[in-house]
mmCIF file of C-alpha atoms in Angstrom:
data_model
loop_
_atom_site.group_PDB
_atom_site.id
_atom_site.type_symbol
_atom_site.label_atom_id
_atom_site.label_comp_id
_atom_site.label_asym_id
_atom_site.label_seq_id
_atom_site.Cartn_x
_atom_site.Cartn_y
_atom_site.Cartn_z
ATOM 1 C CA MET F 1 -17.759 -26.737 4.511
ATOM 2 C CA GLY F 2 -18.909 -28.946 7.367
ATOM 3 C CA VAL F 3 -22.393 -30.188 8.095
ATOM 4 C CA PHE F 4 -22.762 -27.975 11.172
ATOM 5 C CA ASP F 5 -21.162 -24.784 9.797
ATOM 6 C CA PHE F 6 -24.579 -23.098 9.791
ATOM 7 C CA LEU F 7 -24.568 -23.271 13.617
ATOM 8 C CA LYS F 8 -21.420 -21.138 13.890
ATOM 9 C CA LYS F 9 -21.920 -17.526 14.849
ATOM 10 C CA LYS F 10 -21.343 -15.072 12.048
ATOM 11 C CA GLU F 11 -18.880 -12.296 12.727
ATOM 12 C CA ALA F 12 -20.697 -9.061 13.560
ATOM 13 C CA PRO F 13 -20.293 -6.367 10.889
ATOM 14 C CA LYS F 14 -17.965 -3.455 11.635
ATOM 15 C CA TYR F 15 -20.707 -0.988 10.695
ATOM 16 C CA ASP F 16 -24.279 -0.106 11.658
ATOM 17 C CA VAL F 17 -26.424 -1.664 8.911
ATOM 18 C CA THR F 18 -29.226 0.800 9.680
ATOM 19 C CA ASN F 19 -27.027 3.864 9.177
ATOM 20 C CA LEU F 20 -24.386 3.199 6.530
ATOM 21 C CA SER F 21 -22.163 6.051 5.386
ATOM 22 C CA VAL F 22 -19.408 6.436 2.824
ATOM 23 C CA LYS F 23 -16.893 5.786 5.642
ATOM 24 C CA ASP F 24 -18.300 2.229 5.969
ATOM 25 C CA LEU F 25 -17.706 1.219 2.335
ATOM 26 C CA ASP F 26 -15.931 -2.049 1.707
ATOM 27 C CA GLN F 27 -15.445 -4.542 -1.100
ATOM 28 C CA GLY F 28 -18.768 -5.675 -2.577
ATOM 29 C CA PHE F 29 -20.782 -2.710 -1.275
ATOM 30 C CA VAL F 30 -23.166 -1.006 -3.701
ATOM 31 C CA PHE F 31 -24.104 2.688 -3.747
ATOM 32 C CA ASP F 32 -25.759 5.243 -5.999
ATOM 33 C CA TYR F 33 -23.921 8.237 -7.416
ATOM 34 C CA ASN F 34 -24.763 10.438 -10.381
ATOM 35 C CA LEU F 35 -27.810 8.377 -11.437
ATOM 36 C CA LYS F 36 -25.858 5.095 -11.522
ATOM 37 C CA SER F 37 -25.345 2.179 -9.170
ATOM 38 C CA TRP F 38 -21.697 1.488 -8.411
ATOM 39 C CA VAL F 39 -20.099 -1.641 -6.947
ATOM 40 C CA VAL F 40 -16.919 -1.444 -4.853
ATOM 41 C CA ARG F 41 -14.522 -3.873 -6.567
ATOM 42 C CA GLU F 42 -11.250 -3.161 -4.745
ATOM 43 C CA VAL F 43 -10.119 -1.373 -1.586
ATOM 44 C CA TYR F 44 -6.804 0.450 -1.131
ATOM 45 C CA LYS F 45 -5.362 2.177 1.925
ATOM 46 C CA TYR F 46 -2.835 5.004 2.086
ATOM 47 C CA ASP F 47 -0.692 5.872 5.112
ATOM 48 C CA TRP F 48 0.517 9.485 5.043
ATOM 49 C CA GLY F 49 2.287 9.354 8.427
ATOM 50 C CA LYS F 50 1.309 11.084 11.676
ATOM 51 C CA ASN F 51 -1.673 8.707 11.959
ATOM 52 C CA ILE F 52 -3.287 10.068 8.773
ATOM 53 C CA PHE F 53 -4.899 7.448 6.538
ATOM 54 C CA THR F 54 -7.101 7.613 3.447
ATOM 55 C CA LYS F 55 -9.022 4.930 1.605
ATOM 56 C CA GLU F 56 -9.570 4.559 -2.093
ATOM 57 C CA PHE F 57 -12.125 2.308 -3.733
ATOM 58 C CA LYS F 58 -12.073 1.010 -7.286
ATOM 59 C CA ILE F 59 -15.723 1.293 -8.299
ATOM 60 C CA ASP F 60 -17.591 -0.137 -11.276
ATOM 61 C CA ALA F 61 -20.922 0.974 -12.752
ATOM 62 C CA GLY F 62 -20.926 -1.622 -15.524
ATOM 63 C CA ASP F 63 -20.156 0.844 -18.307
ATOM 64 C CA GLU F 64 -17.349 2.731 -16.543
ATOM 65 C CA VAL F 65 -14.721 2.290 -13.850
ATOM 66 C CA ALA F 66 -13.613 5.053 -11.473
ATOM 67 C CA TYR F 67 -11.926 5.591 -8.113
ATOM 68 C CA LEU F 68 -13.583 7.001 -4.992
ATOM 69 C CA SER F 69 -11.169 8.582 -2.532
ATOM 70 C CA VAL F 70 -12.299 8.997 1.087
ATOM 71 C CA SER F 71 -10.313 11.045 3.577
ATOM 72 C CA ASP F 72 -11.645 11.673 7.068
ATOM 73 C CA ASN F 73 -9.203 13.751 9.067
ATOM 74 C CA GLY F 74 -11.732 15.787 10.995
ATOM 75 C CA GLU F 75 -13.455 16.792 7.768
ATOM 76 C CA LEU F 76 -14.753 14.329 5.184
ATOM 77 C CA ASP F 77 -13.091 14.869 1.789
ATOM 78 C CA LEU F 78 -14.369 12.854 -1.177
ATOM 79 C CA SER F 79 -13.445 12.719 -4.839
ATOM 80 C CA ILE F 80 -14.278 10.512 -7.786
ATOM 81 C CA THR F 81 -11.584 10.257 -10.442
ATOM 82 C CA LYS F 82 -10.665 8.308 -13.552
ATOM 83 C CA SER F 83 -7.212 7.411 -14.807
ATOM 84 C CA ILE F 84 -5.748 9.661 -17.479
ATOM 85 C CA LYS F 85 -2.582 9.421 -19.552
ATOM 86 C CA MET F 86 0.440 11.295 -18.212
ATOM 87 C CA GLN F 87 1.172 12.742 -21.665
ATOM 88 C CA GLU F 88 -2.194 14.548 -21.520
ATOM 89 C CA LEU F 89 -0.594 16.795 -18.882
ATOM 90 C CA GLY F 90 2.064 18.041 -21.271
ATOM 91 C CA ASP F 91 5.350 16.975 -22.733
ATOM 92 C CA GLY F 92 8.124 16.517 -20.233
ATOM 93 C CA ILE F 93 5.988 16.397 -17.079
ATOM 94 C CA ARG F 94 7.694 13.203 -15.860
ATOM 95 C CA GLU F 95 11.133 14.655 -16.467
ATOM 96 C CA GLU F 96 10.205 17.910 -14.711
ATOM 97 C CA ILE F 97 9.106 16.013 -11.598
ATOM 98 C CA ARG F 98 12.165 13.724 -11.679
ATOM 99 C CA LYS F 99 14.638 16.599 -12.027
ATOM 100 C CA LYS F 100 13.205 19.040 -9.508
ATOM 101 C CA GLU F 101 9.588 18.934 -8.374
ATOM 102 C CA ALA F 102 6.015 18.985 -9.581
ATOM 103 C CA PRO F 103 4.878 22.203 -11.260
ATOM 104 C CA ASP F 104 2.784 24.647 -9.221
ATOM 105 C CA GLU F 105 0.194 24.754 -11.981
ATOM 106 C CA LEU F 106 -1.028 22.431 -14.732
ATOM 107 C CA GLU F 107 -3.568 22.615 -17.522
ATOM 108 C CA TYR F 108 -5.785 19.681 -18.412
ATOM 109 C CA ASN F 109 -8.814 19.733 -20.751
ATOM 110 C CA GLY F 110 -8.755 23.529 -20.836
ATOM 111 C CA THR F 111 -8.858 23.908 -17.038
ATOM 112 C CA LYS F 112 -6.029 25.253 -14.882
ATOM 113 C CA TYR F 113 -5.150 23.255 -11.792
ATOM 114 C CA TYR F 114 -3.016 24.501 -8.902
ATOM 115 C CA LEU F 115 -0.835 22.375 -6.630
ATOM 116 C CA ASP F 116 -2.739 21.889 -3.376
ATOM 117 C CA GLU F 117 -0.347 19.519 -1.634
ATOM 118 C CA ASP F 118 2.361 16.984 -2.188
ATOM 119 C CA SER F 119 2.715 14.074 0.191
ATOM 120 C CA ALA F 120 4.996 11.103 0.600
ATOM 121 C CA GLY F 121 3.285 7.986 1.883
ATOM 122 C CA TYR F 122 2.640 4.290 1.596
ATOM 123 C CA PHE F 123 0.059 2.302 -0.380
ATOM 124 C CA ASN F 124 -1.522 -1.046 0.516
ATOM 125 C CA ASP F 125 -3.851 -3.177 -1.612
ATOM 126 C CA VAL F 126 -6.341 -4.285 1.067
ATOM 127 C CA THR F 127 -8.348 -6.422 -1.377
ATOM 128 C CA ALA F 128 -5.299 -8.531 -2.220
ATOM 129 C CA LYS F 129 -4.675 -8.988 1.527
ATOM 130 C CA SER F 130 -1.154 -7.756 0.906
ATOM 131 C CA LYS F 131 1.137 -7.214 3.860
ATOM 132 C CA GLU F 132 3.442 -5.133 1.670
ATOM 133 C CA TRP F 133 3.243 -1.340 1.621
ATOM 134 C CA GLU F 134 4.609 0.471 -1.443
ATOM 135 C CA GLU F 135 6.215 3.915 -1.212
ATOM 136 C CA LEU F 136 4.767 6.742 -3.272
ATOM 137 C CA ILE F 137 4.666 10.497 -3.669
ATOM 138 C CA SER F 138 1.334 12.097 -4.494
ATOM 139 C CA TYR F 139 0.915 15.549 -6.064
ATOM 140 C CA ASP F 140 -2.666 16.801 -5.679
ATOM 141 C CA TYR F 141 -4.091 19.680 -7.702
ATOM 142 C CA LEU F 142 -7.394 21.587 -7.558
ATOM 143 C CA ASN F 143 -9.012 24.078 -9.909
ATOM 144 C CA ASP F 144 -9.883 27.643 -8.750
ATOM 145 C CA GLU F 145 -13.328 26.636 -7.468
ATOM 146 C CA GLU F 146 -11.946 23.475 -5.792
ATOM 147 C CA THR F 147 -14.585 21.404 -7.581
ATOM 148 C CA LEU F 148 -12.216 19.535 -9.912
ATOM 149 C CA CYS F 149 -9.166 17.559 -8.866
ATOM 150 C CA LEU F 150 -6.140 16.087 -10.562
ATOM 151 C CA SER F 151 -3.516 13.859 -9.036
ATOM 152 C CA ILE F 152 -0.102 12.606 -10.113
ATOM 153 C CA THR F 153 1.318 9.616 -8.274
ATOM 154 C CA GLN F 154 5.012 8.800 -8.485
ATOM 155 C CA TRP F 155 5.729 5.172 -7.581
ATOM 156 C CA ASP F 156 9.460 5.247 -8.227
ATOM 157 C CA GLU F 157 11.969 7.074 -10.396
ATOM 158 C CA ARG F 158 10.249 6.129 -13.670
ATOM 159 C CA ASN F 159 6.660 5.040 -12.875
ATOM 160 C CA PHE F 160 3.934 7.663 -12.764
ATOM 161 C CA GLU F 161 0.125 7.563 -12.851
ATOM 162 C CA ALA F 162 -2.374 10.377 -13.217
ATOM 163 C CA SER F 163 -6.080 10.754 -12.550
ATOM 164 C CA ALA F 164 -8.622 13.543 -12.808
ATOM 165 C CA GLY F 165 -12.172 13.998 -11.622
ATOM 166 C CA ASN F 166 -14.547 15.788 -9.284
ATOM 167 C CA VAL F 167 -14.563 16.759 -5.640
ATOM 168 C CA ILE F 168 -17.921 15.590 -4.295
ATOM 169 C CA GLN F 169 -20.018 15.949 -1.148
ATOM 170 C CA HIS F 170 -21.035 13.004 1.060
ATOM 171 C CA PHE F 171 -24.740 13.487 0.297
ATOM 172 C CA GLU F 172 -24.105 12.819 -3.410
ATOM 173 C CA ILE F 173 -23.574 9.153 -2.502
ATOM 174 C CA SER F 174 -26.755 7.398 -1.433
ATOM 175 C CA ASN F 175 -28.445 3.998 -0.998
ATOM 176 C CA ILE F 176 -25.341 2.300 0.387
ATOM 177 C CA THR F 177 -25.880 -1.426 0.861
ATOM 178 C CA PRO F 178 -23.386 -4.075 1.988
ATOM 179 C CA ASP F 179 -22.433 -7.137 0.004
ATOM 180 C CA ALA F 180 -25.374 -9.546 0.003
#
């Protein structure tokens, strides 16, 4: 840091500080959801092809960690999920996906979920400033009311991750402030 660094112009933010929305979230931002303040710890980007991108944020409320998914392809789709163990989805789920395809329906915690879409895409860890994009296949499930979501991500032949949570509305996230 030089003596005259304070004279340099700061880069203008990429967002309107007077009208922040969930689409403006970035690392270090803070927001309120479900009576808790959450801090955005990490930012991930997904490329689904045909100029369709989604963002995912690893968020931390101090006593719990979750993931906020933001998709804006004409309509804003939001969900907050937490990681779950693959074995909670039933014995043999990995093998079933490896051998043929994901099941059309799953049960988790007493709720039935139905396959909404499966998509091949690429993942990038924006926070790590990675230039590498990893291939993945995502299987997304919703319950009957489309209020609960469950996702299985296949990273390669043997590596799978699962998450489950809630579909939310944009107004459920409030008091968004940028990193101080």
